[in-house]
């Protein structure tokens, strides 16, 4: 995912209020998952979402998606309720 997709540049992300390096990775993962949720809500095919949001494949995205959103990609795409707001 390019910085412009996040509506920020790499420097501004790295300068978020004192986010430790380890937590910064989680923060970026959360942003990517939320972006994936928006794409899925916009009826983008699930198979094309992972590379668009910076994941290597669908299972990689699904693992993080379930952790952050509380449901799998398939359930979310069918209108399942997510545990966290997207």
Backbone atoms as SQL, in Angstrom:
CREATE TABLE atoms (id INTEGER PRIMARY KEY, chain TEXT, resi INTEGER, resn TEXT, atom TEXT, x REAL, y REAL, z REAL);
INSERT INTO atoms VALUES
  (1, 'A', 1, 'UNK', 'N', 0.852, -1.158, 0.000),
  (2, 'A', 1, 'UNK', 'CA', 0.000, 0.000, 0.000),
  (3, 'A', 1, 'UNK', 'C', 0.900, 1.223, 0.000),
  (4, 'A', 2, 'UNK', 'N', 0.590, 2.139, -0.861),
  (5, 'A', 2, 'UNK', 'CA', 1.363, 3.369, -0.972),
  (6, 'A', 2, 'UNK', 'C', 0.918, 4.374, 0.088),
  (7, 'A', 3, 'UNK', 'N', 1.821, 5.242, 0.536),
  (8, 'A', 3, 'UNK', 'CA', 1.456, 6.248, 1.537),
  (9, 'A', 3, 'UNK', 'C', 0.264, 7.097, 1.127),
  (10, 'A', 4, 'UNK', 'N', 0.138, 7.395, -0.172),
  (11, 'A', 4, 'UNK', 'CA', -0.993, 8.219, -0.600),
  (12, 'A', 4, 'UNK', 'C', -2.325, 7.514, -0.395),
  (13, 'A', 5, 'UNK', 'N', -2.307, 6.152, -0.361),
  (14, 'A', 5, 'UNK', 'CA', -3.525, 5.404, -0.067),
  (15, 'A', 5, 'UNK', 'C', -3.960, 5.617, 1.376),
  (16, 'A', 6, 'UNK', 'N', -3.016, 5.938, 2.224),
  (17, 'A', 6, 'UNK', 'CA', -3.299, 6.168, 3.637),
  (18, 'A', 6, 'UNK', 'C', -3.613, 7.630, 3.918),
  (19, 'A', 7, 'UNK', 'N', -3.609, 8.439, 2.881),
  (20, 'A', 7, 'UNK', 'CA', -3.819, 9.875, 3.009),
  (21, 'A', 7, 'UNK', 'C', -2.785, 10.489, 3.946),
  (22, 'A', 8, 'UNK', 'N', -1.572, 9.974, 3.864),
  (23, 'A', 8, 'UNK', 'CA', -0.453, 10.485, 4.648),
  (24, 'A', 8, 'UNK', 'C', 0.825, 10.066, 3.941),
  (25, 'A', 9, 'UNK', 'N', 1.913, 10.704, 4.297),
  (26, 'A', 9, 'UNK', 'CA', 3.170, 10.255, 3.726),
  (27, 'A', 9, 'UNK', 'C', 3.922, 9.429, 4.763),
  (28, 'A', 10, 'UNK', 'N', 4.921, 8.712, 4.314),
  (29, 'A', 10, 'UNK', 'CA', 5.660, 7.795, 5.182),
  (30, 'A', 10, 'UNK', 'C', 6.247, 8.522, 6.393),
  (31, 'A', 11, 'UNK', 'N', 6.743, 9.731, 6.189),
  (32, 'A', 11, 'UNK', 'CA', 7.333, 10.485, 7.291),
  (33, 'A', 11, 'UNK', 'C', 6.299, 10.808, 8.358),
  (34, 'A', 12, 'UNK', 'N', 5.105, 11.220, 7.940),
  (35, 'A', 12, 'UNK', 'CA', 4.091, 11.559, 8.944),
  (36, 'A', 12, 'UNK', 'C', 3.634, 10.328, 9.714),
  (37, 'A', 13, 'UNK', 'N', 3.604, 9.183, 9.056),
  (38, 'A', 13, 'UNK', 'CA', 3.242, 7.951, 9.762),
  (39, 'A', 13, 'UNK', 'C', 4.326, 7.614, 10.775),
  (40, 'A', 14, 'UNK', 'N', 5.576, 7.749, 10.370),
  (41, 'A', 14, 'UNK', 'CA', 6.671, 7.446, 11.281),
  (42, 'A', 14, 'UNK', 'C', 6.758, 8.426, 12.432),
  (43, 'A', 15, 'UNK', 'N', 6.147, 9.593, 12.302),
  (44, 'A', 15, 'UNK', 'CA', 6.189, 10.593, 13.356),
  (45, 'A', 15, 'UNK', 'C', 4.929, 10.630, 14.206),
  (46, 'A', 16, 'UNK', 'N', 4.062, 9.666, 14.059),
  (47, 'A', 16, 'UNK', 'CA', 2.857, 9.644, 14.893),
  (48, 'A', 16, 'UNK', 'C', 3.290, 9.777, 16.339),
  (49, 'A', 17, 'UNK', 'N', 2.456, 10.341, 17.164),
  (50, 'A', 17, 'UNK', 'CA', 2.846, 10.665, 18.535),
  (51, 'A', 17, 'UNK', 'C', 3.582, 9.548, 19.269),
  (52, 'A', 18, 'UNK', 'N', 4.849, 9.549, 19.077),
  (53, 'A', 18, 'UNK', 'CA', 5.749, 8.652, 19.811),
  (54, 'A', 18, 'UNK', 'C', 5.309, 7.191, 19.819),
  (55, 'A', 19, 'UNK', 'N', 4.910, 6.702, 18.658),
  (56, 'A', 19, 'UNK', 'CA', 4.525, 5.297, 18.548),
  (57, 'A', 19, 'UNK', 'C', 5.815, 4.475, 18.486),
  (58, 'A', 20, 'UNK', 'N', 6.035, 3.584, 19.460),
  (59, 'A', 20, 'UNK', 'CA', 7.238, 2.744, 19.407),
  (60, 'A', 20, 'UNK', 'C', 7.249, 1.908, 18.130),
  (61, 'A', 21, 'UNK', 'N', 8.427, 1.564, 17.654),
  (62, 'A', 21, 'UNK', 'CA', 8.577, 0.836, 16.394),
  (63, 'A', 21, 'UNK', 'C', 7.727, -0.422, 16.355),
  (64, 'A', 22, 'UNK', 'N', 7.718, -1.181, 17.418),
  (65, 'A', 22, 'UNK', 'CA', 6.949, -2.421, 17.447),
  (66, 'A', 22, 'UNK', 'C', 5.453, -2.146, 17.310),
  (67, 'A', 23, 'UNK', 'N', 4.957, -1.124, 17.955),
  (68, 'A', 23, 'UNK', 'CA', 3.536, -0.798, 17.865),
  (69, 'A', 23, 'UNK', 'C', 3.194, -0.156, 16.526),
  (70, 'A', 24, 'UNK', 'N', 4.173, 0.488, 15.885),
  (71, 'A', 24, 'UNK', 'CA', 3.937, 1.113, 14.590),
  (72, 'A', 24, 'UNK', 'C', 3.511, 0.072, 13.564),
  (73, 'A', 25, 'UNK', 'N', 4.098, -1.111, 13.630),
  (74, 'A', 25, 'UNK', 'CA', 3.720, -2.182, 12.703),
  (75, 'A', 25, 'UNK', 'C', 2.258, -2.573, 12.910),
  (76, 'A', 26, 'UNK', 'N', 1.823, -2.659, 14.158),
  (77, 'A', 26, 'UNK', 'CA', 0.425, -2.968, 14.452),
  (78, 'A', 26, 'UNK', 'C', -0.507, -1.874, 13.982),
  (79, 'A', 27, 'UNK', 'N', -0.051, -0.638, 14.132),
  (80, 'A', 27, 'UNK', 'CA', -0.839, 0.516, 13.680),
  (81, 'A', 27, 'UNK', 'C', -1.037, 0.461, 12.170),
  (82, 'A', 28, 'UNK', 'N', 0.025, 0.173, 11.433),
  (83, 'A', 28, 'UNK', 'CA', -0.086, 0.072, 9.970),
  (84, 'A', 28, 'UNK', 'C', -0.961, -1.104, 9.559),
  (85, 'A', 29, 'UNK', 'N', -0.859, -2.209, 10.288),
  (86, 'A', 29, 'UNK', 'CA', -1.724, -3.356, 10.003),
  (87, 'A', 29, 'UNK', 'C', -3.181, -2.979, 10.209),
  (88, 'A', 30, 'UNK', 'N', -3.471, -2.253, 11.283),
  (89, 'A', 30, 'UNK', 'CA', -4.838, -1.821, 11.540),
  (90, 'A', 30, 'UNK', 'C', -5.355, -0.926, 10.414),
  (91, 'A', 31, 'UNK', 'N', -4.541, -0.004, 9.952),
  (92, 'A', 31, 'UNK', 'CA', -4.941, 0.878, 8.850),
  (93, 'A', 31, 'UNK', 'C', -5.215, 0.062, 7.597),
  (94, 'A', 32, 'UNK', 'N', -4.358, -0.925, 7.320),
  (95, 'A', 32, 'UNK', 'CA', -4.546, -1.770, 6.134),
  (96, 'A', 32, 'UNK', 'C', -5.827, -2.582, 6.229),
  (97, 'A', 33, 'UNK', 'N', -6.108, -3.123, 7.406),
  (98, 'A', 33, 'UNK', 'CA', -7.331, -3.911, 7.601),
  (99, 'A', 33, 'UNK', 'C', -8.565, -3.026, 7.430),
  (100, 'A', 34, 'UNK', 'N', -8.526, -1.827, 7.985),
  (101, 'A', 34, 'UNK', 'CA', -9.661, -0.910, 7.843),
  (102, 'A', 34, 'UNK', 'C', -9.861, -0.511, 6.379),
  (103, 'A', 35, 'UNK', 'N', -8.759, -0.333, 5.654),
  (104, 'A', 35, 'UNK', 'CA', -8.854, -0.018, 4.227),
  (105, 'A', 35, 'UNK', 'C', -9.463, -1.203, 3.472),
  (106, 'A', 36, 'UNK', 'N', -9.054, -2.406, 3.841),
  (107, 'A', 36, 'UNK', 'CA', -9.626, -3.612, 3.221),
  (108, 'A', 36, 'UNK', 'C', -11.132, -3.683, 3.479),
  (109, 'A', 37, 'UNK', 'N', -11.544, -3.354, 4.685),
  (110, 'A', 37, 'UNK', 'CA', -12.976, -3.375, 5.015),
  (111, 'A', 37, 'UNK', 'C', -13.747, -2.384, 4.148),
  (112, 'A', 38, 'UNK', 'N', -13.178, -1.204, 3.944),
  (113, 'A', 38, 'UNK', 'CA', -13.848, -0.212, 3.085),
  (114, 'A', 38, 'UNK', 'C', -13.963, -0.713, 1.649),
  (115, 'A', 39, 'UNK', 'N', -12.911, -1.364, 1.143),
  (116, 'A', 39, 'UNK', 'CA', -12.957, -1.897, -0.223),
  (117, 'A', 39, 'UNK', 'C', -14.013, -2.994, -0.346),
  (118, 'A', 40, 'UNK', 'N', -14.072, -3.869, 0.651),
  (119, 'A', 40, 'UNK', 'CA', -15.048, -4.957, 0.612),
  (120, 'A', 40, 'UNK', 'C', -16.465, -4.396, 0.682),
  (121, 'A', 41, 'UNK', 'N', -16.680, -3.388, 1.509),
  (122, 'A', 41, 'UNK', 'CA', -17.998, -2.745, 1.570),
  (123, 'A', 41, 'UNK', 'C', -18.367, -2.102, 0.238),
  (124, 'A', 42, 'UNK', 'N', -17.341, -1.676, -0.521),
  (125, 'A', 42, 'UNK', 'CA', -17.569, -1.058, -1.823),
  (126, 'A', 42, 'UNK', 'C', -17.688, -2.115, -2.927),
  (127, 'A', 43, 'UNK', 'N', -17.861, -3.369, -2.531),
  (128, 'A', 43, 'UNK', 'CA', -18.070, -4.501, -3.454),
  (129, 'A', 43, 'UNK', 'C', -16.862, -4.845, -4.314),
  (130, 'A', 44, 'UNK', 'N', -15.668, -4.573, -3.828),
  (131, 'A', 44, 'UNK', 'CA', -14.454, -5.010, -4.519),
  (132, 'A', 44, 'UNK', 'C', -14.291, -6.496, -4.229),
  (133, 'A', 45, 'UNK', 'N', -13.941, -7.284, -5.245),
  (134, 'A', 45, 'UNK', 'CA', -13.786, -8.727, -5.090),
  (135, 'A', 45, 'UNK', 'C', -12.717, -9.018, -4.034),
  (136, 'A', 46, 'UNK', 'N', -13.031, -9.928, -3.113),
  (137, 'A', 46, 'UNK', 'CA', -12.128, -10.242, -1.999),
  (138, 'A', 46, 'UNK', 'C', -10.741, -10.653, -2.479),
  (139, 'A', 47, 'UNK', 'N', -10.666, -11.385, -3.563),
  (140, 'A', 47, 'UNK', 'CA', -9.376, -11.858, -4.067),
  (141, 'A', 47, 'UNK', 'C', -8.451, -10.757, -4.537),
  (142, 'A', 48, 'UNK', 'N', -9.014, -9.610, -4.899),
  (143, 'A', 48, 'UNK', 'CA', -8.167, -8.511, -5.369),
  (144, 'A', 48, 'UNK', 'C', -7.806, -7.528, -4.258),
  (145, 'A', 49, 'UNK', 'N', -8.358, -7.702, -3.082),
  (146, 'A', 49, 'UNK', 'CA', -8.112, -6.762, -1.986),
  (147, 'A', 49, 'UNK', 'C', -6.712, -6.888, -1.366),
  (148, 'A', 50, 'UNK', 'N', -6.220, -8.097, -1.040),
  (149, 'A', 50, 'UNK', 'CA', -4.941, -8.186, -0.332),
  (150, 'A', 50, 'UNK', 'C', -3.775, -7.410, -0.957),
  (151, 'A', 51, 'UNK', 'N', -3.500, -7.567, -2.247),
  (152, 'A', 51, 'UNK', 'CA', -2.367, -6.801, -2.789),
  (153, 'A', 51, 'UNK', 'C', -2.620, -5.287, -2.811),
  (154, 'A', 52, 'UNK', 'N', -3.876, -4.901, -2.878),
  (155, 'A', 52, 'UNK', 'CA', -4.202, -3.469, -2.906),
  (156, 'A', 52, 'UNK', 'C', -3.976, -2.800, -1.561),
  (157, 'A', 53, 'UNK', 'N', -4.011, -3.590, -0.489),
  (158, 'A', 53, 'UNK', 'CA', -3.840, -3.007, 0.842),
  (159, 'A', 53, 'UNK', 'C', -2.524, -3.413, 1.514),
  (160, 'A', 54, 'UNK', 'N', -1.670, -4.126, 0.791),
  (161, 'A', 54, 'UNK', 'CA', -0.334, -4.408, 1.300),
  (162, 'A', 54, 'UNK', 'C', -0.116, -5.756, 1.954),
  (163, 'A', 55, 'UNK', 'N', -1.002, -6.721, 1.699),
  (164, 'A', 55, 'UNK', 'CA', -0.804, -8.065, 2.227),
  (165, 'A', 55, 'UNK', 'C', -0.356, -8.979, 1.101),
  (166, 'A', 56, 'UNK', 'N', 0.380, -10.044, 1.458),
  (167, 'A', 56, 'UNK', 'CA', 0.934, -10.927, 0.437),
  (168, 'A', 56, 'UNK', 'C', -0.112, -11.813, -0.214),
  (169, 'A', 57, 'UNK', 'N', -1.112, -12.245, 0.551),
  (170, 'A', 57, 'UNK', 'CA', -2.156, -13.092, -0.011),
  (171, 'A', 57, 'UNK', 'C', -3.409, -13.010, 0.861),
  (172, 'A', 58, 'UNK', 'N', -4.438, -13.685, 0.429),
  (173, 'A', 58, 'UNK', 'CA', -5.726, -13.593, 1.113),
  (174, 'A', 58, 'UNK', 'C', -5.679, -14.193, 2.513),
  (175, 'A', 59, 'UNK', 'N', -4.946, -15.276, 2.710),
  (176, 'A', 59, 'UNK', 'CA', -4.896, -15.882, 4.043),
  (177, 'A', 59, 'UNK', 'C', -4.168, -14.962, 5.030),
  (178, 'A', 60, 'UNK', 'N', -3.151, -14.258, 4.546),
  (179, 'A', 60, 'UNK', 'CA', -2.433, -13.297, 5.387),
  (180, 'A', 60, 'UNK', 'C', -3.382, -12.179, 5.827),
  (181, 'A', 61, 'UNK', 'N', -4.136, -11.627, 4.889),
  (182, 'A', 61, 'UNK', 'CA', -5.109, -10.590, 5.223),
  (183, 'A', 61, 'UNK', 'C', -6.188, -11.151, 6.132),
  (184, 'A', 62, 'UNK', 'N', -6.698, -12.333, 5.841),
  (185, 'A', 62, 'UNK', 'CA', -7.778, -12.919, 6.624),
  (186, 'A', 62, 'UNK', 'C', -7.382, -13.095, 8.095),
  (187, 'A', 63, 'UNK', 'N', -6.146, -13.523, 8.327),
  (188, 'A', 63, 'UNK', 'CA', -5.651, -13.715, 9.693),
  (189, 'A', 63, 'UNK', 'C', -5.683, -12.398, 10.475),
  (190, 'A', 64, 'UNK', 'N', -5.168, -11.336, 9.862),
  (191, 'A', 64, 'UNK', 'CA', -5.153, -10.033, 10.520),
  (192, 'A', 64, 'UNK', 'C', -6.556, -9.424, 10.578),
  (193, 'A', 65, 'UNK', 'N', -7.345, -9.634, 9.541),
  (194, 'A', 65, 'UNK', 'CA', -8.710, -9.097, 9.491),
  (195, 'A', 65, 'UNK', 'C', -9.535, -9.665, 10.643),
  (196, 'A', 66, 'UNK', 'N', -9.434, -10.966, 10.853),
  (197, 'A', 66, 'UNK', 'CA', -10.205, -11.584, 11.929),
  (198, 'A', 66, 'UNK', 'C', -9.744, -11.068, 13.289),
  (199, 'A', 67, 'UNK', 'N', -8.447, -10.866, 13.449),
  (200, 'A', 67, 'UNK', 'CA', -7.937, -10.367, 14.723),
  (201, 'A', 67, 'UNK', 'C', -8.436, -8.958, 15.005),
  (202, 'A', 68, 'UNK', 'N', -8.459, -8.088, 13.983),
  (203, 'A', 68, 'UNK', 'CA', -8.853, -6.693, 14.176),
  (204, 'A', 68, 'UNK', 'C', -10.361, -6.475, 14.098),
  (205, 'A', 69, 'UNK', 'N', -11.035, -7.197, 13.224),
  (206, 'A', 69, 'UNK', 'CA', -12.458, -6.939, 12.990),
  (207, 'A', 69, 'UNK', 'C', -13.379, -7.938, 13.685),
  (208, 'A', 70, 'UNK', 'N', -12.864, -9.065, 14.104),
  (209, 'A', 70, 'UNK', 'CA', -13.671, -10.034, 14.829),
  (210, 'A', 70, 'UNK', 'C', -14.397, -11.045, 13.967),
  (211, 'A', 71, 'UNK', 'N', -14.333, -10.890, 12.653),
  (212, 'A', 71, 'UNK', 'CA', -14.950, -11.840, 11.721),
  (213, 'A', 71, 'UNK', 'C', -14.002, -12.053, 10.543),
  (214, 'A', 72, 'UNK', 'N', -14.226, -13.138, 9.812),
  (215, 'A', 72, 'UNK', 'CA', -13.397, -13.396, 8.632),
  (216, 'A', 72, 'UNK', 'C', -13.836, -12.512, 7.468),
  (217, 'A', 73, 'UNK', 'N', -13.016, -12.491, 6.426),
  (218, 'A', 73, 'UNK', 'CA', -13.336, -11.712, 5.229),
  (219, 'A', 73, 'UNK', 'C', -14.667, -12.135, 4.617),
  (220, 'A', 74, 'UNK', 'N', -14.870, -13.439, 4.512),
  (221, 'A', 74, 'UNK', 'CA', -16.091, -13.950, 3.895),
  (222, 'A', 74, 'UNK', 'C', -17.346, -13.546, 4.654),
  (223, 'A', 75, 'UNK', 'N', -17.303, -13.665, 5.964),
  (224, 'A', 75, 'UNK', 'CA', -18.455, -13.288, 6.787),
  (225, 'A', 75, 'UNK', 'C', -18.705, -11.783, 6.651),
  (226, 'A', 76, 'UNK', 'N', -17.656, -10.995, 6.689),
  (227, 'A', 76, 'UNK', 'CA', -17.783, -9.544, 6.550),
  (228, 'A', 76, 'UNK', 'C', -18.386, -9.176, 5.192),
  (229, 'A', 77, 'UNK', 'N', -17.913, -9.844, 4.135),
  (230, 'A', 77, 'UNK', 'CA', -18.401, -9.560, 2.777),
  (231, 'A', 77, 'UNK', 'C', -19.885, -9.905, 2.619),
  (232, 'A', 78, 'UNK', 'N', -20.333, -10.917, 3.366),
  (233, 'A', 78, 'UNK', 'CA', -21.749, -11.310, 3.296),
  (234, 'A', 78, 'UNK', 'C', -22.615, -10.473, 4.234),
  (235, 'A', 79, 'UNK', 'N', -22.020, -9.474, 4.844),
  (236, 'A', 79, 'UNK', 'CA', -22.788, -8.584, 5.696),
  (237, 'A', 79, 'UNK', 'C', -22.738, -8.919, 7.167),
  (238, 'A', 80, 'UNK', 'N', -21.777, -9.777, 7.530),
  (239, 'A', 80, 'UNK', 'CA', -21.626, -10.127, 8.941),
  (240, 'A', 80, 'UNK', 'C', -21.199, -8.916, 9.749),
  (241, 'A', 81, 'UNK', 'N', -21.543, -8.925, 11.005),
  (242, 'A', 81, 'UNK', 'CA', -21.245, -7.790, 11.872),
  (243, 'A', 81, 'UNK', 'C', -19.812, -7.901, 12.353),
  (244, 'A', 82, 'UNK', 'N', -19.070, -6.806, 12.207),
  (245, 'A', 82, 'UNK', 'CA', -17.695, -6.760, 12.683),
  (246, 'A', 82, 'UNK', 'C', -17.682, -6.321, 14.138),
  (247, 'A', 83, 'UNK', 'N', -16.700, -6.819, 14.869),
  (248, 'A', 83, 'UNK', 'CA', -16.570, -6.481, 16.275),
  (249, 'A', 83, 'UNK', 'C', -16.057, -5.066, 16.495),
  (250, 'A', 84, 'UNK', 'N', -15.339, -4.522, 15.533),
  (251, 'A', 84, 'UNK', 'CA', -14.801, -3.167, 15.652),
  (252, 'A', 84, 'UNK', 'C', -15.270, -2.353, 14.461),
  (253, 'A', 85, 'UNK', 'N', -15.411, -1.067, 14.652),
  (254, 'A', 85, 'UNK', 'CA', -15.893, -0.193, 13.572),
  (255, 'A', 85, 'UNK', 'C', -14.871, -0.096, 12.468),
  (256, 'A', 86, 'UNK', 'N', -15.350, -0.054, 11.228),
  (257, 'A', 86, 'UNK', 'CA', -14.455, 0.086, 10.084),
  (258, 'A', 86, 'UNK', 'C', -14.628, 1.410, 9.429);
